[in-house]
Coordinates of C-alpha atoms (C1' of nucleotides) in Angstrom, one line a residue:
Chain T
M206 CA -26.6 -3.8 12.6
T207 CA -27.6 -0.7 14.5
L208 CA -28.4 2.6 12.7
N209 CA -25.8 4.6 14.6
P210 CA -27.6 7.9 15.0
G211 CA -24.3 9.8 14.7
R212 CA -23.7 8.6 11.2
R213 CA -27.1 8.1 9.8
R214 CA -27.0 11.1 7.5
A215 CA -23.8 10.2 5.8
N216 CA -25.8 9.6 2.7
G217 CA -28.0 12.3 1.2
S218 CA -31.3 11.4 2.9
E219 CA -33.7 13.8 4.4
D220 CA -34.3 14.1 8.1
Y221 CA -37.3 14.8 10.3
E222 CA -37.5 18.4 9.5
S223 CA -36.4 18.8 5.9
A224 CA -39.3 16.8 4.6
A225 CA -41.6 19.6 5.6
A226 CA -39.7 22.7 5.2
K227 CA -41.1 23.7 1.8
D228 CA -44.6 25.0 1.8
D229 CA -45.4 25.0 5.6
K230 CA -46.1 27.8 7.9
L231 CA -43.3 29.3 9.9
D232 CA -44.7 28.0 13.2
L233 CA -44.6 24.4 12.0
R234 CA -41.2 24.7 10.4
L235 CA -39.7 26.1 13.6
W236 CA -41.2 23.3 15.6
L237 CA -39.8 20.7 13.3
R238 CA -36.4 22.3 13.4
L239 CA -36.5 22.4 17.2
I240 CA -37.2 18.7 17.3
S241 CA -34.5 18.2 14.8
C242 CA -31.8 20.0 16.8
T243 CA -32.8 18.4 20.1
S244 CA -32.9 14.9 18.7
M245 CA -29.5 15.3 17.0
I246 CA -27.8 16.6 20.1
E247 CA -29.6 14.2 22.4
N248 CA -28.7 11.1 20.2
T249 CA -25.1 12.1 20.2
V250 CA -25.0 12.6 23.9
R251 CA -26.8 9.3 24.5
R252 CA -24.4 7.4 22.3
R253 CA -21.3 8.9 24.0
L254 CA -22.5 8.5 27.5
R255 CA -23.1 4.9 26.8
K256 CA -19.8 4.3 25.1
E257 CA -17.6 6.4 27.5
F258 CA -19.3 5.8 30.8
G259 CA -21.7 2.9 30.4
I260 CA -24.7 5.0 31.5
T261 CA -28.0 5.8 29.9
L262 CA -29.0 9.4 29.2
P263 CA -32.0 9.4 31.6
G264 CA -29.7 8.0 34.2
F265 CA -27.3 10.8 33.6
D266 CA -30.1 13.3 33.8
V267 CA -31.1 12.1 37.2
L268 CA -27.6 12.2 38.5
A269 CA -27.2 15.8 37.1
Q270 CA -30.3 17.0 38.9
L271 CA -29.2 15.4 42.2
D272 CA -25.7 16.8 41.9
R273 CA -27.2 20.3 42.0
A274 CA -29.2 19.4 45.1
P275 CA -26.9 18.4 47.9
R276 CA -29.8 17.9 50.3
G277 CA -31.5 15.6 47.9
L278 CA -34.7 15.8 46.0
S279 CA -38.1 14.2 46.5
M280 CA -39.4 11.9 43.8
S281 CA -41.9 14.6 42.8
E282 CA -39.2 17.3 42.6
L283 CA -37.2 15.0 40.4
S284 CA -40.1 14.3 38.2
A285 CA -40.9 18.0 37.8
R286 CA -37.3 18.9 37.0
L287 CA -36.9 16.1 34.5
M288 CA -40.4 16.8 33.1
V289 CA -41.4 13.2 33.2
T290 CA -44.1 11.3 35.2
N291 CA -43.6 10.3 38.7
G292 CA -44.0 6.6 37.8
N293 CA -41.1 7.0 35.4
V294 CA -38.8 8.4 38.1
T295 CA -39.6 5.4 40.4
G296 CA -38.0 3.0 37.8
L297 CA -35.1 5.3 37.0
V298 CA -34.2 5.7 40.7
D299 CA -34.7 1.9 41.3
R300 CA -32.1 1.1 38.7
L301 CA -29.6 3.7 40.0
I302 CA -30.0 2.3 43.5
I303 CA -29.1 -1.1 42.2
R304 CA -25.9 0.3 40.8
G305 CA -25.2 2.1 44.1
L306 CA -25.2 5.6 42.5
V307 CA -28.1 7.1 44.5
A308 CA -29.8 6.4 47.8
R309 CA -33.5 6.8 48.8
R310 CA -34.9 7.3 52.3
A311 CA -38.2 8.5 53.7
D312 CA -38.4 12.1 54.9
P313 CA -38.7 12.0 58.7
K314 CA -41.0 15.0 58.6
D315 CA -43.4 13.4 56.1
Q316 CA -43.4 9.7 55.6
R317 CA -44.9 10.0 52.2
V318 CA -41.9 11.7 50.8
Q319 CA -38.9 9.8 49.5
V320 CA -35.7 11.8 49.5
V321 CA -33.2 10.8 46.9
R322 CA -29.6 11.8 47.0
L323 CA -26.3 10.9 45.3
T324 CA -24.0 8.4 47.0
R325 CA -20.3 9.0 47.2
K326 CA -19.9 6.7 44.3
G327 CA -22.6 8.5 42.3
R328 CA -21.1 11.9 43.0
A329 CA -17.7 10.6 41.9
L330 CA -19.1 9.2 38.7
F331 CA -20.9 12.3 37.9
G332 CA -17.8 14.3 38.6
R333 CA -16.1 12.4 35.8
M334 CA -19.0 12.6 33.4
A335 CA -19.9 16.3 33.7
P336 CA -16.7 17.8 32.1
A337 CA -17.0 15.3 29.2
H338 CA -20.6 16.1 28.7
H339 CA -19.9 19.8 28.8
T340 CA -17.2 19.4 26.2
W341 CA -19.5 17.6 23.9
I342 CA -22.2 20.2 24.1
G343 CA -19.5 22.9 23.6
E344 CA -18.3 21.1 20.5
M345 CA -21.8 20.9 19.0
M346 CA -22.4 24.6 19.6
G347 CA -19.0 25.6 18.5
G348 CA -20.2 26.9 15.1
L349 CA -22.1 29.7 16.8
K350 CA -20.6 32.8 18.3
T351 CA -21.3 33.8 21.9
G352 CA -23.6 36.6 20.8
E353 CA -25.8 34.3 18.7
L354 CA -25.9 31.8 21.6
Q355 CA -27.1 34.5 23.9
R356 CA -29.8 35.7 21.5
L357 CA -30.9 32.1 21.0
Y358 CA -31.0 31.6 24.7
A359 CA -33.1 34.7 25.2
S360 CA -35.5 33.8 22.3
L361 CA -36.0 30.3 23.6
G362 CA -36.8 31.8 27.0
R363 CA -39.6 33.7 25.4
L364 CA -40.7 30.7 23.5
K365 CA -40.8 28.7 26.7
A366 CA -42.9 31.4 28.4
S367 CA -45.2 31.5 25.4
A368 CA -45.6 27.7 25.3
R369 CA -46.3 27.6 29.0
S370 CA -49.1 30.1 28.7
A371 CA -50.8 27.8 26.2
L372 CA -50.5 24.6 28.2
D373 CA -54.2 24.0 28.8
G374 CA -57.0 23.4 26.4
Chain J
M40 CA -53.2 10.1 39.8
T41 CA -51.3 11.1 36.8
L42 CA -49.0 14.0 36.9
N43 CA -50.6 15.8 33.9
P44 CA -47.7 17.3 32.1
G45 CA -49.7 20.3 31.1
R46 CA -50.4 21.4 34.7
R47 CA -47.4 20.1 36.5
R48 CA -45.9 23.5 37.0
A49 CA -48.9 25.2 38.5
N50 CA -47.0 25.3 41.7
G51 CA -43.7 27.1 42.1
S52 CA -41.4 24.2 41.5
E53 CA -38.4 24.2 39.3
D54 CA -38.2 22.5 36.0
Y55 CA -35.5 20.7 34.1
E56 CA -33.7 23.8 33.1
S57 CA -34.1 26.3 35.9
A58 CA -32.2 24.1 38.4
A59 CA -29.0 24.7 36.5
A60 CA -29.3 28.2 35.1
K61 CA -27.2 30.0 37.7
D62 CA -23.5 29.4 37.5
D63 CA -23.3 27.3 34.4
K64 CA -21.7 28.0 31.0
L65 CA -23.9 29.5 28.3
D66 CA -23.6 26.3 26.2
L67 CA -25.0 24.2 28.9
R68 CA -27.8 26.6 29.8
L69 CA -28.8 26.8 26.2
W70 CA -28.9 23.1 25.9
L71 CA -31.1 22.7 29.0
R72 CA -33.4 25.4 27.7
L73 CA -33.7 23.7 24.4
I74 CA -34.7 20.4 26.1
S75 CA -37.1 22.4 28.3
C76 CA -38.9 24.0 25.3
T77 CA -39.0 20.8 23.3
S78 CA -40.3 18.8 26.3
M79 CA -43.0 21.3 27.1
I80 CA -44.4 21.6 23.6
E81 CA -44.0 17.8 23.0
N82 CA -45.8 16.9 26.2
T83 CA -48.7 19.2 25.3
V84 CA -49.0 17.9 21.8
R85 CA -48.8 14.3 23.1
R86 CA -51.6 14.9 25.6
R87 CA -53.9 16.6 23.1
L88 CA -53.4 14.1 20.3
R89 CA -54.3 11.3 22.7
K90 CA -57.3 13.1 24.1
E91 CA -58.7 14.5 20.8
F92 CA -57.7 11.8 18.4
G93 CA -56.8 8.7 20.4
I94 CA -53.3 8.5 18.8
T95 CA -49.8 8.6 20.2
L96 CA -47.3 11.2 19.2
P97 CA -44.9 8.8 17.5
G98 CA -47.9 7.4 15.6
F99 CA -48.8 10.9 14.5
D100 CA -45.2 11.6 13.4
V101 CA -45.2 8.5 11.2
L102 CA -48.5 9.6 9.5
A103 CA -47.1 13.1 9.0
Q104 CA -44.0 11.9 7.2
L105 CA -46.1 9.5 5.0
D106 CA -48.6 12.3 4.2
R107 CA -45.7 14.2 2.6
A108 CA -44.6 11.2 0.6
P109 CA -47.5 10.1 -1.7
R110 CA -45.3 7.3 -3.2
G111 CA -44.6 6.0 0.3
L112 CA -41.4 5.6 2.2
S113 CA -39.1 2.7 2.9
M114 CA -38.5 1.7 6.5
S115 CA -35.1 3.2 6.4
E116 CA -36.3 6.5 5.0
L117 CA -38.9 6.7 7.7
S118 CA -36.3 5.9 10.3
A119 CA -33.9 8.6 9.0
R120 CA -36.7 11.3 8.9
L121 CA -38.0 10.5 12.3
M122 CA -34.4 10.2 13.6
V123 CA -35.1 6.9 15.4
T124 CA -33.7 3.4 14.9
N125 CA -34.9 1.1 12.2
G126 CA -36.1 -1.4 14.8
N127 CA -38.3 1.3 16.4
V128 CA -40.0 2.0 13.1
T129 CA -40.9 -1.7 12.6
G130 CA -43.0 -1.6 15.8
L131 CA -44.6 1.7 15.0
V132 CA -45.6 0.7 11.6
D133 CA -46.9 -2.7 12.8
R134 CA -49.3 -1.0 15.2
L135 CA -50.5 1.5 12.6
I136 CA -51.1 -1.4 10.2
I137 CA -53.3 -3.1 12.9
R138 CA -55.3 0.1 13.0
G139 CA -55.6 0.2 9.3
L140 CA -53.9 3.6 9.0
V141 CA -50.9 2.5 6.8
A142 CA -50.0 -0.3 4.5
R143 CA -46.7 -2.0 3.9
R144 CA -45.5 -3.9 0.8
A145 CA -42.2 -5.1 -0.6
D146 CA -40.6 -3.0 -3.3
P147 CA -40.9 -5.1 -6.5
K148 CA -37.5 -3.7 -7.6
D149 CA -35.7 -4.8 -4.4
Q150 CA -37.3 -7.4 -2.2
R151 CA -35.4 -6.2 0.8
V152 CA -37.2 -2.9 0.8
Q153 CA -40.6 -2.5 2.5
V154 CA -42.5 0.5 1.2
V155 CA -45.0 2.0 3.7
R156 CA -47.8 4.3 2.6
L157 CA -51.0 5.8 4.1
T158 CA -54.2 4.0 3.6
R159 CA -57.3 6.1 2.7
K160 CA -58.3 5.8 6.3
G161 CA -54.9 7.0 7.5
R162 CA -55.0 9.9 5.1
A163 CA -58.4 10.9 6.2
L164 CA -57.4 10.8 9.9
F165 CA -54.3 12.8 9.3
G166 CA -56.3 15.3 7.4
R167 CA -58.4 15.9 10.5
M168 CA -55.5 16.0 12.9
A169 CA -53.1 18.2 10.9
P170 CA -55.1 21.5 11.3
A171 CA -55.6 20.9 15.0
H172 CA -51.9 20.2 15.4
H173 CA -51.0 23.3 13.5
T174 CA -53.3 25.4 15.7
W175 CA -51.8 24.0 18.9
I176 CA -48.3 24.8 17.7
G177 CA -49.4 28.3 16.6
E178 CA -50.9 28.9 20.0
M179 CA -47.8 27.9 21.8
M180 CA -45.7 30.2 19.6
G181 CA -48.2 33.0 19.8
G182 CA -46.2 35.1 22.2
L183 CA -43.4 35.7 19.6
K184 CA -43.7 38.0 16.7
T185 CA -43.0 36.8 13.2
G186 CA -39.6 38.5 13.1
E187 CA -38.4 36.7 16.2
L188 CA -39.7 33.4 15.0
Q189 CA -37.7 33.9 11.8
R190 CA -34.6 34.7 13.6
L191 CA -35.1 31.7 15.9
Y192 CA -35.6 29.5 12.9
A193 CA -32.4 30.8 11.3
S194 CA -30.3 30.4 14.4
L195 CA -31.6 26.9 15.0
G196 CA -30.6 26.1 11.4
R197 CA -27.0 27.2 12.2
L198 CA -27.1 25.2 15.5
K199 CA -28.2 22.2 13.6
A200 CA -25.4 22.5 11.1
S201 CA -22.9 23.0 13.9
A202 CA -24.2 20.0 15.9
R203 CA -24.1 17.9 12.8
S204 CA -20.5 18.7 12.1
A205 CA -19.6 17.4 15.6
L206 CA -21.5 14.2 15.4
D207 CA -18.5 11.8 15.5
G208 CA -16.0 11.3 18.2
Chain Y
dC296 C1' -20.7 -18.6 -11.1
dC297 C1' -20.1 -17.8 -6.3
dA298 C1' -18.1 -16.5 -2.0
dA299 C1' -17.6 -12.3 0.4
dT300 C1' -19.6 -8.1 1.4
dA301 C1' -23.1 -4.8 1.8
dT302 C1' -27.7 -3.3 2.5
dG303 C1' -32.6 -3.3 4.4
dT304 C1' -35.3 -5.0 7.8
dT305 C1' -36.7 -7.6 11.8
dT306 C1' -35.9 -9.6 16.3
dT307 C1' -34.4 -9.5 21.0
dA308 C1' -33.3 -7.8 25.6
dA309 C1' -33.3 -4.2 28.5
dG310 C1' -34.6 0.1 29.6
dT311 C1' -37.8 4.3 29.2
dC312 C1' -42.2 6.5 29.2
dT313 C1' -47.1 7.6 29.8
dA314 C1' -51.7 7.2 31.7
dA315 C1' -54.5 5.3 34.9
dA316 C1' -55.3 2.9 39.0
dG317 C1' -53.8 1.7 43.5
dT318 C1' -51.6 2.4 48.2
dA319 C1' -50.2 5.0 52.1
dA320 C1' -49.6 9.2 54.8
dT321 C1' -51.2 13.8 55.7
dT322 C1' -54.3 17.6 55.9
dT323 C1' -58.8 19.6 56.1
dA324 C1' -63.1 20.5 57.9
dA325 C1' -67.4 19.4 59.8
Chain U
dT179 C1' -62.3 13.4 66.5
dT180 C1' -62.6 11.4 62.3
dA181 C1' -64.5 11.0 57.6
dA182 C1' -63.3 13.1 53.3
dA183 C1' -60.1 15.1 50.5
dT184 C1' -55.4 15.8 49.2
dT185 C1' -50.7 14.6 48.4
dA186 C1' -46.7 11.5 47.5
dC187 C1' -45.5 7.7 45.6
dT188 C1' -45.8 3.0 43.4
dT189 C1' -47.8 -0.4 40.4
dT190 C1' -49.7 -1.8 36.1
dA191 C1' -50.4 -2.3 31.2
dG192 C1' -49.1 -1.0 27.0
dA193 C1' -46.4 1.6 24.0
dC194 C1' -41.9 3.5 22.7
dT195 C1' -36.8 3.3 22.2
dT196 C1' -32.1 1.8 21.7
dA197 C1' -28.3 -1.3 20.7
dA198 C1' -26.9 -5.5 19.1
dA199 C1' -27.7 -9.7 16.8
dA200 C1' -30.0 -12.2 13.3
dC201 C1' -32.0 -12.7 8.9
dA202 C1' -32.9 -11.9 4.0
dT203 C1' -31.9 -10.1 -0.3
dA204 C1' -28.6 -7.7 -3.5
dT205 C1' -24.2 -6.5 -5.1
dT206 C1' -19.4 -7.2 -6.1
dG207 C1' -14.9 -9.2 -7.2
dG208 C1' -12.6 -13.3 -8.1

DNA sequence: CCAATATGTTTTAAGTCTAAAGTAATTTAA
DNA sequence: TTAAATTACTTTAGACTTAAAACATATTGG
């Protein structure tokens, strides 16, 4: 039997974060809570994408990036946007090509560059998935008012900038 | 050559989030920014743990949970706290046992239950890693004042509760 | 008791991911 | 021009991850 991430906390057990949240520093508690939020939402989205559309979350992420780039994206651009390695993207795109959802061709201007774009089939599938995905995210954030979402968005922007400035070392 | 997650954005390319952030709904932008923050911090921590201590991030996460549970944790408790499947934990623990960092024994009260705990070696290693880890997190959050970290922490708590209430469906 | 059910863990198959090494095309610079 | 360096991508090895099935032990209801 699978754990079913969506129901795993039906009992009273602790999750990733709550084990720590007693005597720790604010920094650490915030980081654990960030992981906790992200994992929870991500696991729910993964499960629903699989169940409703038969696609993996990384596959969906690739299609989403390509949907926003009508001219296509190079492998490196894809890898930067998804924040994963180039080698990872190679495999993801390979599998989407097999399913006929994306196409890959060499850039005529630079034969090193592979340009990936949605096929008509891929665009159609993403068009069906996107509204559902948006609805799910909206439901999961439904407990917060717009003002709080905006403040959260702004604070995370500053956190992102702060984290980026500490990337090396 | 590897992408080196820590330096990948030295050029002016877009990342996961910024591709979307124009005409989208607040919900979606917030979600993408959440992924963005988490990935950035996670990739940095992963890279440094590997480089400084020769351990993977998931391995570190297991040790961190066990460090907080002196009596040990069952496989299911570990899986709930890490928010990953039971099957995943089996492999993680197997590899840590090979390295002598954790031990696993059957619970005498219930032979189905495997109780995992840190070995002395595992505890010693975690004792060296934890301060470094804490420092890294502190650096990455250094751009935010305590008050903002507190507000962020509180908002993410509400987001977590909201997301949890929408898990099914 | 004992069959059915539930619970805890492991196994399996397929996919995801990183880090490092390898290949190919382009650019740089002597 | 052309060797060296750079850039874009792929390959490789090993680890991570999920979902589903399989297995083992406990519990429950007859």
